[in-house]
Coordinates of N, CA and C in Angstrom, one line a residue:
M208 N -141.3 188.6 -18.5 CA -142.0 189.2 -17.4 C -141.1 190.2 -16.6
P209 N -140.3 190.9 -17.3 CA -139.4 191.9 -16.7 C -140.2 193.0 -16.0
D210 N -141.5 193.3 -16.4 CA -142.3 194.3 -15.8 C -143.0 193.8 -14.6
T211 N -142.9 192.6 -14.2 CA -143.5 192.0 -13.1 C -142.9 192.6 -11.8
D212 N -143.8 193.0 -10.9 CA -143.3 193.5 -9.6 C -142.6 192.5 -8.8
V213 N -141.5 192.8 -8.2 CA -140.7 191.9 -7.4 C -141.5 191.2 -6.4
A214 N -142.3 191.9 -5.7 CA -143.1 191.3 -4.6 C -144.0 190.2 -5.1
S215 N -144.6 190.3 -6.3 CA -145.5 189.3 -6.8 C -144.9 188.2 -7.6
S216 N -143.6 188.2 -7.8 CA -142.9 187.2 -8.6 C -142.0 186.4 -7.6
G217 N -142.4 185.1 -7.6 CA -141.6 184.2 -6.7 C -140.2 184.1 -7.1
V218 N -139.9 184.1 -8.4 CA -138.5 183.9 -8.9 C -137.7 185.1 -8.6
A219 N -138.2 186.3 -8.8 CA -137.4 187.5 -8.5 C -137.3 187.7 -7.0
A220 N -138.3 187.4 -6.3 CA -138.2 187.5 -4.8 C -137.1 186.5 -4.3
E221 N -137.1 185.3 -4.8 CA -136.1 184.3 -4.4 C -134.7 184.8 -4.8
E222 N -134.5 185.4 -6.0 CA -133.2 185.9 -6.4 C -132.8 187.0 -5.5
L223 N -133.7 187.9 -5.2 CA -133.4 189.0 -4.3 C -132.9 188.5 -2.9
K224 N -133.6 187.5 -2.4 CA -133.3 186.9 -1.1 C -131.9 186.3 -1.2
Q225 N -131.5 185.7 -2.3 CA -130.2 185.1 -2.4 C -129.1 186.2 -2.4
F226 N -129.4 187.3 -3.1 CA -128.4 188.4 -3.1 C -128.3 189.0 -1.6
I227 N -129.4 189.1 -0.9 CA -129.3 189.7 0.4 C -128.6 188.8 1.3
E228 N -128.8 187.5 1.2 CA -128.1 186.5 2.1 C -126.6 186.5 1.7
R229 N -126.3 186.6 0.5 CA -124.8 186.7 0.1 C -124.2 187.9 0.7
I230 N -124.8 189.0 0.6 CA -124.3 190.3 1.2 C -124.1 190.1 2.7
E231 N -125.1 189.5 3.4 CA -125.0 189.3 4.8 C -123.8 188.4 5.2
R232 N -123.6 187.4 4.4 CA -122.4 186.5 4.7 C -121.1 187.3 4.5
L233 N -121.1 188.1 3.4 CA -119.9 188.9 3.2 C -119.6 189.9 4.3
E234 N -120.7 190.5 4.8 CA -120.6 191.4 5.9 C -120.1 190.7 7.2
E235 N -120.5 189.5 7.4 CA -120.0 188.7 8.5 C -118.5 188.5 8.4
E236 N -118.1 188.1 7.1 CA -116.6 187.9 6.9 C -115.8 189.1 7.1
K237 N -116.4 190.3 6.6 CA -115.7 191.6 6.7 C -115.5 191.9 8.2
A238 N -116.6 191.7 9.0 CA -116.5 191.9 10.4 C -115.4 191.1 11.1
G239 N -115.3 189.8 10.6 CA -114.2 189.0 11.2 C -112.8 189.5 10.8
L240 N -112.7 189.9 9.5 CA -111.4 190.4 9.1 C -111.0 191.7 9.8
Q241 N -112.0 192.6 10.0 CA -111.8 193.8 10.7 C -111.3 193.5 12.2
G242 N -111.9 192.5 12.8 CA -111.4 192.0 14.1 C -110.0 191.6 14.0
D243 N -109.6 190.8 13.0 CA -108.3 190.3 12.8 C -107.3 191.5 12.7
I244 N -107.7 192.5 11.9 CA -106.8 193.7 11.7 C -106.6 194.4 13.0
K245 N -107.7 194.5 13.8 CA -107.6 195.2 15.1 C -106.6 194.4 16.0
D246 N -106.7 193.1 16.0 CA -105.8 192.3 16.8 C -104.3 192.5 16.4
V247 N -104.1 192.6 15.1 CA -102.7 192.8 14.6 C -102.3 194.2 15.0
M248 N -103.1 195.2 14.9 CA -102.8 196.5 15.4 C -102.4 196.6 16.9
L249 N -103.2 195.9 17.7 CA -102.9 195.8 19.1 C -101.6 195.1 19.4
E250 N -101.3 194.1 18.6 CA -100.0 193.4 18.7 C -98.9 194.3 18.3
L251 N -99.1 195.0 17.2 CA -98.1 196.0 16.7 C -97.8 197.1 17.8
K252 N -98.9 197.6 18.4 CA -98.7 198.6 19.5 C -98.0 198.0 20.7
G253 N -98.3 196.8 21.0 CA -97.7 196.1 22.1 C -96.2 195.9 21.9
R254 N -95.8 195.8 20.6 CA -94.4 195.6 20.3 C -93.7 197.0 20.2
G255 N -94.4 198.1 20.5 CA -93.7 199.4 20.5 C -93.8 200.2 19.3
F256 N -94.6 199.8 18.3 CA -94.7 200.5 17.1 C -95.9 201.5 17.2
D257 N -95.8 202.6 16.5 CA -96.8 203.7 16.5 C -97.9 203.3 15.5
V258 N -99.1 203.0 16.0 CA -100.2 202.6 15.2 C -100.6 203.7 14.2
K259 N -100.6 204.9 14.6 CA -101.0 206.0 13.7 C -100.1 206.1 12.5
A260 N -98.8 206.0 12.8 CA -97.8 206.0 11.7 C -98.0 204.8 10.8
V261 N -98.3 203.7 11.3 CA -98.5 202.5 10.5 C -99.7 202.7 9.6
R262 N -100.8 203.2 10.2 CA -102.0 203.5 9.4 C -101.7 204.4 8.2
T263 N -100.9 205.4 8.5 CA -100.5 206.4 7.5 C -99.7 205.7 6.4
I264 N -98.8 204.8 6.8 CA -98.0 204.1 5.8 C -98.9 203.2 4.9
L265 N -99.9 202.5 5.6 CA -100.8 201.7 4.8 C -101.6 202.5 3.8
R266 N -102.1 203.7 4.2 CA -102.9 204.6 3.3 C -102.0 205.0 2.2
L267 N -100.7 205.4 2.5 CA -99.8 205.9 1.4 C -99.5 204.8 0.4
R268 N -99.3 203.5 0.9 CA -99.0 202.4 0.0 C -100.1 202.1 -1.0
K269 N -101.3 202.5 -0.7 CA -102.4 202.3 -1.6 C -102.3 203.2 -2.8
K270 N -101.6 204.3 -2.7 CA -101.5 205.3 -3.8 C -100.3 205.0 -4.7
D271 N -100.4 205.4 -5.9 CA -99.2 205.2 -6.8 C -98.2 206.3 -6.5
H272 N -97.0 206.0 -7.0 CA -95.8 206.9 -6.6 C -96.1 208.3 -7.0
S273 N -96.6 208.6 -8.2 CA -96.7 210.0 -8.6 C -97.8 210.7 -7.8
E274 N -98.9 210.0 -7.4 CA -99.9 210.6 -6.6 C -99.3 211.0 -5.2
R275 N -98.5 210.0 -4.7 CA -97.9 210.3 -3.4 C -96.9 211.4 -3.4
Q276 N -96.1 211.5 -4.5 CA -95.2 212.6 -4.6 C -95.9 214.0 -4.7
E277 N -97.0 214.0 -5.4 CA -97.8 215.3 -5.5 C -98.4 215.7 -4.2
E278 N -98.9 214.7 -3.5 CA -99.5 215.0 -2.1 C -98.4 215.5 -1.2
E279 N -97.2 214.9 -1.2 CA -96.1 215.3 -0.3 C -95.6 216.7 -0.7
A280 N -95.6 217.0 -2.0 CA -95.1 218.3 -2.4 C -96.1 219.4 -2.0
I281 N -97.4 219.1 -2.1 CA -98.4 220.1 -1.7 C -98.3 220.3 -0.2
L282 N -98.2 219.2 0.5 CA -98.0 219.3 2.0 C -96.8 220.1 2.4
E283 N -95.7 219.9 1.8 CA -94.5 220.6 2.1 C -94.6 222.1 1.7
L284 N -95.3 222.4 0.6 CA -95.5 223.8 0.2 C -96.4 224.5 1.3
Y285 N -97.5 223.9 1.7 CA -98.3 224.5 2.7 C -97.6 224.6 4.0
M286 N -96.8 223.7 4.4 CA -96.1 223.8 5.7 C -95.1 224.9 5.6
Q287 N -94.4 225.1 4.5 CA -93.5 226.2 4.3 C -94.3 227.5 4.4
A288 N -95.4 227.6 3.8 CA -96.2 228.8 3.8 C -96.6 229.2 5.2
L289 N -96.8 228.2 6.1 CA -97.2 228.4 7.5 C -96.0 228.5 8.4
G290 N -94.8 228.4 7.9 CA -93.6 228.5 8.7 C -93.4 227.3 9.6
M291 N -93.9 226.1 9.1 CA -93.8 224.9 9.8 C -92.6 224.0 9.4
A292 N -92.0 224.4 8.3 CA -90.9 223.5 7.7 C -89.6 224.2 7.8

């Protein structure tokens, strides 16, 4: 019955409902984690660290070494071209 419309099939509708509910639970967990991250950032800021710099470091740590080097080289080249380096 793969050609059966989802709305008319109790099995497919129930399966869809389960997927939706799973996603909703994951979204709730994600919101909780985002709140935890925000709390850590506020604590970090309260201890005198620069949050913007820490966010940049986190972004850079997600990249591999060669990708980071290439990005830094291009940035340096552009800054030199603009007389900023």
